[in-house]
Amino acid sequence: MSRRTRSDSSLQGIPEATIARLPLYVRALYALADRDIASVSSEELAAAAGVNSAKLRKDLSHLGSYGTRGVGYDVDYLIYQVSRELGLTQDWPVVIVGAGNLGRALANYGGFASRGFRVAALLDADPLVIGSVIAGHRVRAADEIERVVADSRVMIGAITVPAIAAQGICDRLVAAGVTSILNFAPVVLNVPDGVDVRKVDLSIELQILAFHAQRRSVVQVLHRGERDAGVPAGNGISGRTGRALALNGDGQVAAEAVGT
Amino acid sequence: MSRRTRSDSSLQGIPEATIARLPLYVRALYALADRDIASVSSEELAAAAGVNSAKLRKDLSHLGSYGTRGVGYDVDYLIYQVSRELGLTQDWPVVIVGAGNLGRALANYGGFASRGFRVAALLDADPLVIGSVIAGHRVRAADEIERVVADSRVMIGAITVPAIAAQGICDRLVAAGVTSILNFAPVVLNVPDGVDVRKVDLSIELQILAFHAQRRSVVQVLHRGERDAGVPAGNGISGRTGRALALNGDGQVAAEAVGT
DNA sequence: CCGACTTTGTGCAAACGTTCACAAGGGCGT
DNA sequence: ACGCCCTTGTGAACGTTTGCACAAAGTCGG
């Protein structure tokens, strides 16, 4: 036993999938707390977070035994425990590089300040933008990256610059000592070991949506086709899938023709 | 065999994980095409996309056999095949509800128009914003959701309104016939079966980063602690983890004291 | 104080995803 | 035409994640 007070499981090995869901639980818990709900069952909390209750219980069990059998979880207590596990009980200064639309959105983002994150500085390379005030922050020159990181003990950087500039900014952030990077630019960043990069990509999410939407159309059309004995209908669901049909009716052969 | 011209694998069952990576490959392929590279090996493409080459090959194998052994993949041909699979060869009108910072960022997003997505309309509820022009679109009233969806055959909606308003907008989009929703608001949306929701959450990504950053700090501090024979050092790495230490040195007991 | 009821925490099996390692297959030099 | 060499496509092993189903453990009414 010795000095291992921490719940054993938490130091080594909370599954990545679990970690990705913890923020969901924190948010759902805060919503409950706002409604003055003091206690919640795994079933209710799971519903509020949009997951399955067995998964929720298993996730929480990785942090420790914070529930009471027959009763549920104490909302405030669980908020504290999950927040602590995520590191939200401490203060995280973040530097945002790129004061374009996304950088501004981020600086103005409400969930930002409310969970321990604080905008240490908002930087940009454009002389026209430098000096203007956005979300209460005077935009500073991108040249000041190193100074800002050092002065404010920044450990997290958000990159919201155009794709072409992202790797350069990333290199400077890393050189200045930033070890966690949130990348909004649509490029794959190269970083040394020990630096953690997560990316948020609007375009990728849209493309995934498009895939499923297309698949729904195709399936509908195929069902219709089977019923109609194999002749692809010229007009699927109210005309929306016109081009999809042209491509998917015999995609393979069309592809061969185009590609080779 | 009959009428199953499509590559067998593609109609039912491309793994979700594969689909999530296809946009990455498309992007990397376009970057290669821009540099006039006509052919690429799985090793090179994997490096460009930031994945392992075996994974890339397996992913592509789900779409069909589009490579040439001993040579690699034809860049243009592969772009076409992957794009078609994702549904990017057709036109996707998107309605953006919420013309705040995020909505504007989205409307201005370059990767938006370039991959078959088109802003059908940009809506907002604020009378001060309605009528202004953003990214070439005159902002229209949020009341017009139904009309816009019907007139432009919109199948994808992006929700960039405050959390409190998101569910209402979502309901109206769904009622109007939208079946794919990209949600930027930090809430869990309730939708009927058959509607596909994806969420992008800046705050969640930050929290995951914070978790890993904290874990790095804690590990460092613990190593230091072991070396120093068990007494938690008052100051971990250059003072940055002051509060983390207070919490993690004996987190369990501190938690009990606070929580109950 | 006890027994019925509720809900947590978890062993287990199935589904899913990743990685290795190599056979199959195609180009290219001779 | 042949054989070498290179790279794809994939079977098989491994690891991770999910979900079921239930024992363990607590509350609460009588």
Coordinates of C-alpha atoms (C1' of nucleotides) in Angstrom, one line a residue:
Chain A
M1 CA 0.0 0.0 0.0
S2 CA 2.6 2.6 1.1
R3 CA 1.9 6.1 -0.4
R4 CA -0.5 5.1 -3.2
T5 CA -3.5 7.1 -2.0
R6 CA -4.7 7.8 -5.5
S7 CA -7.4 5.4 -6.7
D8 CA -4.9 2.9 -8.2
S9 CA -6.6 2.9 -11.5
S10 CA -6.2 6.6 -12.2
L11 CA -2.4 7.0 -12.4
Q12 CA -1.8 4.4 -15.1
G13 CA -4.3 3.7 -17.7
I14 CA -7.7 5.4 -18.0
P15 CA -8.7 4.3 -21.5
E16 CA -8.5 7.0 -24.1
A17 CA -12.2 6.4 -25.1
T18 CA -13.2 7.1 -21.5
I19 CA -11.2 10.3 -21.3
A20 CA -12.9 11.6 -24.5
R21 CA -16.2 11.2 -22.7
L22 CA -15.4 12.7 -19.4
P23 CA -16.0 16.3 -20.6
L24 CA -19.4 15.2 -21.7
Y25 CA -20.2 14.0 -18.2
V26 CA -18.8 17.2 -16.6
R27 CA -21.1 19.3 -18.9
A28 CA -24.2 17.2 -18.1
L29 CA -23.4 17.3 -14.4
Y30 CA -23.1 21.1 -14.5
A31 CA -26.5 21.3 -16.2
L32 CA -28.0 19.1 -13.5
A33 CA -26.4 21.2 -10.8
D34 CA -27.8 24.4 -12.3
R35 CA -31.2 22.8 -11.9
D36 CA -30.5 22.2 -8.3
I37 CA -30.4 18.4 -8.7
A38 CA -28.2 17.0 -6.0
S39 CA -28.2 13.3 -6.9
V40 CA -28.4 11.4 -10.2
S41 CA -28.4 7.8 -11.2
S42 CA -26.2 6.4 -13.9
E43 CA -29.3 5.9 -16.1
E44 CA -30.3 9.6 -15.9
L45 CA -26.8 11.0 -16.3
A46 CA -26.1 8.7 -19.2
A47 CA -29.3 9.9 -20.9
A48 CA -28.2 13.5 -20.3
A49 CA -24.8 12.9 -21.8
G50 CA -26.1 10.8 -24.7
V51 CA -24.4 7.6 -23.8
N52 CA -25.3 4.1 -22.6
S53 CA -25.6 3.7 -18.8
A54 CA -23.3 0.7 -18.6
K55 CA -20.6 2.6 -20.4
L56 CA -21.0 5.5 -18.1
R57 CA -20.6 3.3 -15.0
K58 CA -17.6 1.6 -16.4
D59 CA -16.1 5.0 -17.3
L60 CA -16.6 6.4 -13.9
S61 CA -15.3 3.2 -12.3
H62 CA -12.0 3.9 -13.8
L63 CA -11.7 7.0 -11.7
G64 CA -12.8 5.3 -8.4
S65 CA -15.9 4.3 -6.6
Y66 CA -17.7 7.6 -6.3
G67 CA -21.3 6.4 -6.4
T68 CA -23.6 5.0 -3.8
R69 CA -25.3 1.7 -4.6
G70 CA -29.1 1.9 -4.5
V71 CA -28.9 5.7 -4.8
G72 CA -26.7 7.1 -7.5
Y73 CA -24.0 9.8 -7.7
D74 CA -23.8 13.0 -5.7
V75 CA -23.7 15.7 -8.4
D76 CA -21.3 18.1 -6.8
Y77 CA -19.0 15.5 -5.6
L78 CA -18.8 13.8 -9.0
I79 CA -18.3 17.2 -10.7
Y80 CA -15.3 17.7 -8.5
Q81 CA -13.9 14.2 -9.0
V82 CA -14.2 14.2 -12.8
S83 CA -12.9 17.8 -13.1
R84 CA -9.9 16.9 -11.0
E85 CA -9.2 13.9 -13.1
L86 CA -9.3 16.0 -16.3
G87 CA -7.1 18.7 -14.7
L88 CA -9.8 21.3 -14.8
T89 CA -9.3 22.3 -11.2
Q90 CA -6.2 24.1 -12.2
D91 CA -5.7 27.1 -14.4
W92 CA -4.6 26.6 -18.0
P93 CA -3.4 29.7 -19.8
V94 CA -3.9 29.3 -23.6
V95 CA -2.3 31.2 -26.4
I96 CA -4.4 31.6 -29.5
V97 CA -2.4 32.2 -32.7
G98 CA -4.5 33.6 -35.5
A99 CA -7.1 36.2 -34.9
G100 CA -9.3 35.4 -37.9
N101 CA -12.8 34.2 -37.7
L102 CA -11.9 31.0 -35.9
G103 CA -9.5 32.6 -33.5
R104 CA -12.2 35.1 -32.6
A105 CA -14.8 32.4 -32.1
L106 CA -12.4 30.6 -29.8
A107 CA -11.6 33.7 -27.8
N108 CA -15.3 34.5 -27.4
Y109 CA -16.2 30.9 -26.6
G110 CA -18.0 30.7 -23.3
G111 CA -17.1 27.1 -22.4
F112 CA -13.5 28.3 -22.6
A113 CA -13.2 30.5 -19.5
S114 CA -15.6 28.5 -17.5
R115 CA -13.6 25.3 -17.2
G116 CA -10.2 26.6 -16.1
F117 CA -9.0 27.7 -19.5
R118 CA -7.9 31.3 -19.9
V119 CA -6.8 33.2 -22.9
A120 CA -3.3 34.3 -22.1
A121 CA -3.0 36.1 -25.4
L122 CA -4.4 36.4 -28.9
L123 CA -1.8 36.8 -31.6
D124 CA -1.9 37.6 -35.3
A125 CA 0.5 38.4 -38.1
D126 CA -1.7 41.0 -39.9
P127 CA -0.6 44.6 -39.0
L128 CA -4.2 45.7 -39.5
V129 CA -5.4 43.4 -36.8
I130 CA -2.6 43.8 -34.3
G131 CA -3.7 46.3 -31.7
S132 CA -7.4 45.8 -32.1
V133 CA -9.3 44.5 -29.2
I134 CA -11.2 41.1 -29.5
A135 CA -13.1 39.6 -26.6
G136 CA -11.3 41.9 -24.2
H137 CA -7.8 41.1 -25.5
R138 CA -5.6 43.4 -27.4
V139 CA -4.3 41.4 -30.3
R140 CA -0.5 41.2 -30.2
A141 CA 2.0 40.5 -32.9
A142 CA 2.7 36.8 -33.8
D143 CA 6.4 37.6 -33.3
E144 CA 5.7 37.7 -29.6
I145 CA 5.0 34.0 -29.3
E146 CA 8.1 33.2 -27.3
R147 CA 7.6 36.1 -24.9
V148 CA 4.0 35.3 -24.3
V149 CA 4.6 31.7 -23.7
A150 CA 7.4 32.4 -21.3
D151 CA 5.7 35.2 -19.4
S152 CA 2.3 33.5 -19.0
R153 CA 3.6 30.0 -18.5
V154 CA 1.5 28.9 -21.4
M155 CA 1.3 25.1 -21.9
I156 CA -1.5 25.0 -24.5
G157 CA -1.5 26.7 -27.9
A158 CA -4.4 26.9 -30.3
I159 CA -3.5 27.3 -34.0
T160 CA -6.1 29.2 -36.0
V161 CA -3.9 30.5 -38.8
P162 CA -4.1 29.6 -42.5
A163 CA -2.9 26.1 -43.4
I164 CA 0.3 27.3 -45.0
A165 CA 1.5 29.1 -41.9
A166 CA 0.5 26.4 -39.4
Q167 CA 3.6 24.3 -39.3
G168 CA 5.8 27.4 -38.8
I169 CA 3.7 28.6 -35.9
C170 CA 3.6 25.1 -34.5
D171 CA 7.4 24.9 -34.5
R172 CA 7.7 28.2 -32.7
L173 CA 5.2 27.2 -30.1
V174 CA 7.0 23.9 -29.5
A175 CA 10.4 25.6 -29.4
A176 CA 9.0 28.1 -26.8
G177 CA 8.0 25.2 -24.6
V178 CA 4.3 24.5 -25.5
T179 CA 3.6 20.8 -25.2
S180 CA -0.2 20.7 -26.0
I181 CA -1.5 22.0 -29.3
L182 CA -5.0 22.3 -30.6
N183 CA -4.8 22.6 -34.4
F184 CA -7.6 24.0 -36.5
A185 CA -5.6 24.3 -39.6
P186 CA -6.2 21.6 -42.2
V187 CA -2.7 20.2 -42.2
V188 CA -0.9 17.4 -40.5
L189 CA 1.5 18.9 -38.0
N190 CA 4.9 17.5 -37.4
V191 CA 6.0 17.6 -33.8
P192 CA 8.7 16.0 -31.7
D193 CA 7.9 13.2 -29.2
G194 CA 6.3 14.4 -26.1
V195 CA 4.1 17.1 -27.8
D196 CA 0.4 16.3 -27.9
V197 CA -1.5 17.5 -30.9
R198 CA -5.3 17.3 -31.3
K199 CA -7.0 18.6 -34.4
V200 CA -10.4 20.0 -35.0
D201 CA -11.4 20.0 -38.6
L202 CA -14.7 21.4 -39.8
S203 CA -14.3 20.0 -43.2
I204 CA -13.7 16.4 -42.1
E205 CA -16.9 16.4 -40.1
L206 CA -18.9 17.7 -43.0
Q207 CA -17.4 15.0 -45.3
I208 CA -18.4 12.3 -42.9
L209 CA -21.9 13.7 -42.8
A210 CA -22.0 13.8 -46.5
F211 CA -20.9 10.1 -46.7
H212 CA -23.8 9.0 -44.5
A213 CA -26.2 11.2 -46.3
Q214 CA -25.2 9.9 -49.6
R215 CA -25.4 6.3 -48.3
R216 CA -29.0 6.9 -47.1
S217 CA -29.9 8.2 -50.6
V218 CA -28.3 5.3 -52.3
V219 CA -29.9 2.7 -50.1
Q220 CA -33.3 4.3 -50.7
V221 CA -32.7 4.3 -54.4
L222 CA -31.6 0.7 -54.4
H223 CA -34.6 -0.5 -52.6
R224 CA -36.7 1.4 -55.0
G225 CA -34.7 -0.3 -57.8
E226 CA -35.3 -3.8 -56.5
R227 CA -39.0 -3.1 -56.3
D228 CA -39.0 -1.8 -59.8
A229 CA -37.1 -4.9 -61.0
G230 CA -33.7 -3.4 -61.5
V231 CA -34.1 -0.3 -63.6
P232 CA -32.6 2.6 -61.7
A233 CA -35.3 5.2 -61.2
G234 CA -34.4 8.5 -62.8
N235 CA -35.6 10.4 -59.8
G236 CA -34.9 9.1 -56.3
I237 CA -36.4 11.1 -53.4
S238 CA -37.9 14.3 -54.6
G239 CA -35.1 15.0 -57.1
R240 CA -32.4 15.6 -54.5
T241 CA -30.2 12.7 -55.5
G242 CA -30.0 13.4 -59.2
R243 CA -26.2 13.5 -59.4
A244 CA -25.8 10.8 -56.8
L245 CA -27.7 8.4 -59.0
A246 CA -25.7 9.2 -62.1
L247 CA -22.6 8.3 -60.1
N248 CA -23.8 5.4 -58.1
G249 CA -25.9 3.5 -60.5
D250 CA -22.9 1.9 -62.0
G251 CA -20.1 3.7 -60.1
Q252 CA -17.4 1.1 -60.7
V253 CA -17.5 1.1 -64.4
A254 CA -17.8 4.9 -64.6
A255 CA -14.8 5.1 -62.3
E256 CA -12.8 2.9 -64.6
A257 CA -13.7 5.0 -67.6
V258 CA -12.7 8.2 -65.8
G259 CA -9.6 7.0 -64.0
T260 CA -7.8 5.1 -66.7
Chain B
M1 CA -23.8 -11.6 -59.1
S2 CA -26.7 -10.0 -61.0
R3 CA -26.6 -6.2 -60.7
R4 CA -24.0 -5.8 -58.0
T5 CA -21.5 -3.7 -60.0
R6 CA -20.3 -1.7 -57.1
S7 CA -17.2 -3.2 -55.5
D8 CA -19.1 -5.5 -53.1
S9 CA -17.5 -4.1 -50.0
S10 CA -18.7 -0.6 -50.4
L11 CA -22.4 -0.9 -50.2
Q12 CA -22.6 -2.5 -46.8
G13 CA -19.9 -2.0 -44.3
I14 CA -17.1 0.4 -44.6
P15 CA -15.9 0.7 -41.0
E16 CA -16.7 4.0 -39.4
A17 CA -13.0 4.5 -38.4
T18 CA -12.1 4.1 -42.0
I19 CA -14.6 6.7 -43.2
A20 CA -13.3 9.2 -40.6
R21 CA -9.9 8.9 -42.2
L22 CA -10.9 9.1 -45.9
P23 CA -11.1 12.9 -45.8
L24 CA -7.5 13.0 -44.6
Y25 CA -6.5 10.9 -47.5
V26 CA -8.3 13.2 -49.9
R27 CA -6.6 16.2 -48.5
A28 CA -3.2 14.6 -48.7
L29 CA -3.9 13.5 -52.2
Y30 CA -4.9 17.0 -53.3
A31 CA -1.6 18.3 -51.8
L32 CA 0.3 15.8 -53.9
A33 CA -1.6 16.6 -57.0
D34 CA -0.8 20.3 -56.5
R35 CA 2.8 19.4 -56.5
D36 CA 2.3 17.5 -59.8
I37 CA 3.0 14.1 -58.3
A38 CA 1.2 11.5 -60.4
S39 CA 1.8 8.4 -58.4
V40 CA 2.3 7.6 -54.7
S41 CA 3.0 4.6 -52.6
S42 CA 1.0 3.7 -49.5
E43 CA 4.1 4.5 -47.4
E44 CA 4.3 8.1 -48.8
L45 CA 0.6 8.8 -48.7
A46 CA 0.4 7.4 -45.2
A47 CA 3.2 9.7 -44.0
A48 CA 1.5 12.7 -45.7
A49 CA -1.8 11.8 -43.9
G50 CA -0.2 11.1 -40.6
V51 CA -1.2 7.4 -40.4
N52 CA 0.4 4.0 -40.5
S53 CA 0.8 2.6 -44.0
A54 CA -0.8 -0.8 -43.2
K55 CA -3.9 1.1 -42.0
L56 CA -4.0 3.2 -45.1
R57 CA -3.8 0.1 -47.3
K58 CA -6.5 -1.6 -45.4
D59 CA -8.7 1.5 -45.5
L60 CA -8.4 1.8 -49.2
S61 CA -8.9 -1.9 -49.7
H62 CA -12.4 -1.4 -48.3
L63 CA -13.2 0.8 -51.3
G64 CA -11.8 -1.6 -53.9
S65 CA -8.4 -2.5 -55.5
Y66 CA -7.3 0.9 -56.8
G67 CA -3.6 0.5 -56.5
T68 CA -0.9 -1.2 -58.7
R69 CA 1.4 -3.7 -57.0
G70 CA 5.0 -2.7 -57.2
V71 CA 4.1 0.8 -58.2
G72 CA 1.5 2.5 -55.9
Y73 CA -1.6 4.5 -56.4
D74 CA -2.4 6.9 -59.2
V75 CA -3.1 10.2 -57.5
D76 CA -5.9 11.5 -59.7
Y77 CA -7.6 8.2 -59.9
L78 CA -7.5 7.7 -56.2
I79 CA -8.8 11.2 -55.5
Y80 CA -11.7 10.5 -57.7
Q81 CA -12.5 7.1 -56.1
V82 CA -12.2 8.3 -52.5
S83 CA -14.2 11.5 -53.3
R84 CA -16.9 9.5 -54.9
E85 CA -17.1 7.1 -51.9
L86 CA -17.5 10.1 -49.6
G87 CA -20.1 11.7 -51.8
L88 CA -18.0 14.7 -52.6
T89 CA -18.6 14.4 -56.3
Q90 CA -22.0 15.8 -55.8
D91 CA -23.1 19.2 -54.6
W92 CA -24.2 19.6 -51.0
P93 CA -26.1 22.8 -50.1
V94 CA -25.6 23.6 -46.4
V95 CA -27.6 26.0 -44.3
I96 CA -25.7 27.6 -41.4
V97 CA -27.9 28.7 -38.6
G98 CA -26.2 31.3 -36.3
A99 CA -24.1 34.1 -37.8
G100 CA -21.9 34.6 -34.7
N101 CA -18.2 34.1 -34.7
L102 CA -18.4 30.4 -35.5
G103 CA -21.0 30.8 -38.2
R104 CA -18.9 33.3 -39.9
A105 CA -15.8 31.2 -39.5
L106 CA -17.7 28.4 -41.1
A107 CA -19.0 30.5 -44.0
N108 CA -15.6 31.8 -44.7
Y109 CA -13.9 28.4 -44.4
G110 CA -12.0 27.6 -47.5
G111 CA -12.2 23.8 -47.4
F112 CA -16.0 24.3 -47.4
A113 CA -16.6 25.3 -51.0
S114 CA -13.7 23.3 -52.4
R115 CA -15.1 19.9 -51.6
G116 CA -18.7 20.1 -52.9
F117 CA -20.1 22.0 -50.0
R118 CA -21.9 25.2 -50.7
V119 CA -23.4 27.7 -48.3
A120 CA -27.1 27.8 -49.3
A121 CA -27.9 30.4 -46.7
L122 CA -26.6 32.0 -43.5
L123 CA -29.3 32.6 -40.9
D124 CA -29.5 34.5 -37.6
A125 CA -32.1 35.6 -35.1
D126 CA -30.5 39.0 -34.3
P127 CA -32.2 41.8 -36.2
L128 CA -28.9 43.8 -36.1
V129 CA -27.2 41.0 -38.0
I130 CA -29.9 40.1 -40.4
G131 CA -29.4 41.8 -43.7
S132 CA -25.6 42.3 -43.3
V133 CA -23.4 40.5 -45.8
I134 CA -20.9 37.9 -44.6
A135 CA -18.7 35.9 -46.9
G136 CA -20.8 37.0 -49.8
H137 CA -24.1 35.9 -48.2
R138 CA -26.7 38.3 -47.0
V139 CA -27.7 37.0 -43.6
R140 CA -31.4 36.0 -43.5
A141 CA -33.8 35.7 -40.6
A142 CA -33.8 32.4 -38.7
D143 CA -37.6 32.3 -39.3
E144 CA -36.8 31.4 -42.9
I145 CA -35.3 28.0 -42.1
E146 CA -38.2 26.1 -43.6
R147 CA -38.2 28.1 -46.8
V148 CA -34.5 27.9 -47.3
V149 CA -34.4 24.2 -46.7
A150 CA -37.2 23.6 -49.2
D151 CA -36.0 26.1 -51.8
S152 CA -32.4 25.0 -51.9
R153 CA -33.0 21.3 -51.3
V154 CA -30.7 21.5 -48.2
M155 CA -29.8 18.2 -46.6
I156 CA -27.1 19.4 -44.2
G157 CA -27.5 22.0 -41.5
A158 CA -24.8 23.5 -39.3
I159 CA -25.9 24.8 -35.9
T160 CA -23.7 27.6 -34.6
V161 CA -26.2 29.2 -32.2
P162 CA -25.9 29.5 -28.4
A163 CA -26.5 26.3 -26.5
I164 CA -29.9 27.4 -25.2
A165 CA -31.3 27.8 -28.7
A166 CA -29.7 24.8 -30.4
Q167 CA -32.4 22.2 -29.7
G168 CA -35.1 24.4 -31.0
I169 CA -33.2 25.1 -34.2
C170 CA -32.4 21.4 -34.5
D171 CA -36.1 20.5 -34.3
R172 CA -37.0 23.0 -37.0
L173 CA -34.3 21.8 -39.3
V174 CA -35.4 18.2 -38.8
A175 CA -39.0 19.1 -39.4
A176 CA -38.1 20.9 -42.5
G177 CA -36.4 17.8 -43.8
V178 CA -32.7 18.1 -42.9
T179 CA -31.3 14.7 -42.1
S180 CA -27.6 15.6 -41.4
I181 CA -26.7 18.0 -38.7
L182 CA -23.3 19.4 -37.7
N183 CA -23.7 20.7 -34.2
F184 CA -21.3 23.3 -32.7
A185 CA -23.4 24.1 -29.7
P186 CA -22.3 22.4 -26.5
V187 CA -25.5 20.4 -25.9
V188 CA -26.7 16.9 -26.7
L189 CA -29.2 17.2 -29.4
N190 CA -32.3 14.9 -29.4
V191 CA -33.2 13.8 -32.9
P192 CA -35.5 11.1 -34.3
D193 CA -34.1 8.0 -35.9
G194 CA -32.7 8.5 -39.3
V195 CA -31.2 11.9 -38.6
D196 CA -27.4 12.0 -38.3
V197 CA -25.8 14.3 -35.9
R198 CA -22.1 15.0 -35.6
K199 CA -20.7 17.4 -33.1
V200 CA -17.7 19.6 -33.0
D201 CA -16.8 20.8 -29.5
L202 CA -13.9 23.1 -28.9
S203 CA -14.1 22.7 -25.2
I204 CA -14.0 18.9 -25.2
E205 CA -10.8 18.9 -27.3
L206 CA -9.2 21.4 -24.9
Q207 CA -10.2 19.3 -21.9
I208 CA -8.6 16.2 -23.4
L209 CA -5.5 18.2 -24.0
A210 CA -5.5 19.4 -20.4
F211 CA -5.8 15.8 -19.1
H212 CA -2.7 14.7 -21.0
A213 CA -0.8 17.8 -20.0
Q214 CA -1.7 17.3 -16.4
R215 CA -0.7 13.7 -16.6
R216 CA 2.7 14.6 -17.9
S217 CA 3.2 17.1 -15.1
V218 CA 2.1 14.6 -12.5
V219 CA 4.3 11.8 -13.8
Q220 CA 7.3 14.2 -13.7
V221 CA 6.4 15.3 -10.2
L222 CA 6.1 11.7 -9.0
H223 CA 9.4 10.7 -10.5
R224 CA 10.9 13.6 -8.7
G225 CA 9.1 12.5 -5.5
E226 CA 10.4 9.0 -5.7
R227 CA 13.9 10.3 -6.1
D228 CA 13.4 12.6 -3.1
A229 CA 12.2 9.6 -1.0
G230 CA 8.5 10.4 -0.9
V231 CA 8.1 13.9 0.3
P232 CA 6.1 15.9 -2.3
A233 CA 8.2 18.7 -3.5
G234 CA 6.7 22.1 -3.0
N235 CA 7.5 23.2 -6.5
G236 CA 7.4 20.8 -9.4
I237 CA 8.5 22.0 -12.8
S238 CA 9.2 25.7 -12.6
G239 CA 6.2 26.5 -10.6
R240 CA 3.6 25.7 -13.2
T241 CA 2.0 22.8 -11.4
G242 CA 1.5 24.5 -8.0
R243 CA -2.2 23.8 -7.8
A244 CA -1.9 20.4 -9.5
L245 CA 0.4 19.3 -6.8
A246 CA -1.8 20.4 -4.0
L247 CA -4.6 18.4 -5.5
N248 CA -2.6 15.3 -6.6
G249 CA -0.2 14.8 -3.8
D250 CA -3.0 13.1 -1.8
G251 CA -6.0 13.6 -4.1
Q252 CA -8.2 10.9 -2.7
V253 CA -8.2 12.3 0.9
A254 CA -8.5 15.9 -0.2
A255 CA -11.5 14.8 -2.3
E256 CA -13.2 13.1 0.6
A257 CA -12.8 16.3 2.7
V258 CA -14.2 18.5 -0.1
G259 CA -16.9 16.2 -1.4
T260 CA -18.6 15.0 1.8
Chain C
dC1 C1' -33.5 -5.1 13.1
dC2 C1' -34.8 -7.1 8.9
dG3 C1' -36.1 -7.9 4.3
dA4 C1' -37.4 -5.9 -0.1
dC5 C1' -35.9 -2.9 -3.5
dT6 C1' -32.7 -0.1 -6.0
dT7 C1' -28.5 0.9 -8.3
dT8 C1' -23.6 0.5 -8.5
dG9 C1' -19.4 -1.8 -10.0
dT10 C1' -17.5 -5.5 -12.8
dG11 C1' -16.5 -10.3 -15.0
dC12 C1' -17.2 -11.8 -19.4
dA13 C1' -18.0 -12.4 -24.3
dA14 C1' -18.6 -10.3 -28.6
dA15 C1' -17.6 -6.6 -31.8
dC16 C1' -14.5 -3.5 -33.5
dG17 C1' -10.0 -1.6 -34.7
dT18 C1' -5.0 -1.9 -35.3
dT19 C1' -0.6 -3.9 -36.6
dC20 C1' 2.3 -7.4 -38.3
dA21 C1' 4.0 -10.1 -41.8
dC22 C1' 3.8 -12.2 -46.0
dA23 C1' 1.8 -14.2 -50.3
dA24 C1' 0.1 -12.5 -54.6
dG25 C1' 0.9 -9.7 -58.4
dG26 C1' 2.7 -6.4 -61.5
dG27 C1' 6.6 -3.5 -63.6
dC28 C1' 11.2 -3.2 -65.4
dG29 C1' 15.9 -4.3 -66.7
dT30 C1' 18.4 -7.6 -69.2
Chain D
dA1 C1' 10.8 -14.0 -72.4
dC2 C1' 12.5 -14.3 -67.8
dG3 C1' 13.5 -13.4 -63.3
dC4 C1' 14.3 -9.9 -59.8
dC5 C1' 12.4 -6.5 -57.1
dC6 C1' 9.0 -3.6 -55.3
dT7 C1' 4.5 -2.6 -53.3
dT8 C1' -0.2 -3.9 -52.8
dG9 C1' -3.9 -6.4 -50.5
dT10 C1' -5.1 -9.4 -46.8
dG11 C1' -5.1 -13.4 -43.3
dA12 C1' -4.1 -13.8 -38.6
dA13 C1' -2.8 -12.2 -34.1
dC14 C1' -3.4 -8.8 -30.9
dG15 C1' -5.4 -4.9 -28.3
dT16 C1' -9.3 -1.9 -27.2
dT17 C1' -14.1 -0.9 -26.6
dT18 C1' -18.7 -2.0 -26.0
dG19 C1' -22.7 -4.0 -23.8
dC20 C1' -24.9 -7.6 -21.1
dA21 C1' -26.1 -9.5 -17.1
dC22 C1' -25.6 -10.1 -12.3
dA23 C1' -23.5 -10.2 -7.7
dA24 C1' -22.3 -6.8 -4.2
dA25 C1' -23.8 -3.3 -1.5
dG26 C1' -26.3 0.3 0.0
dT27 C1' -31.2 2.6 1.4
dC28 C1' -35.6 2.7 3.3
dG29 C1' -40.1 1.3 5.1
dG30 C1' -42.2 -1.3 8.5

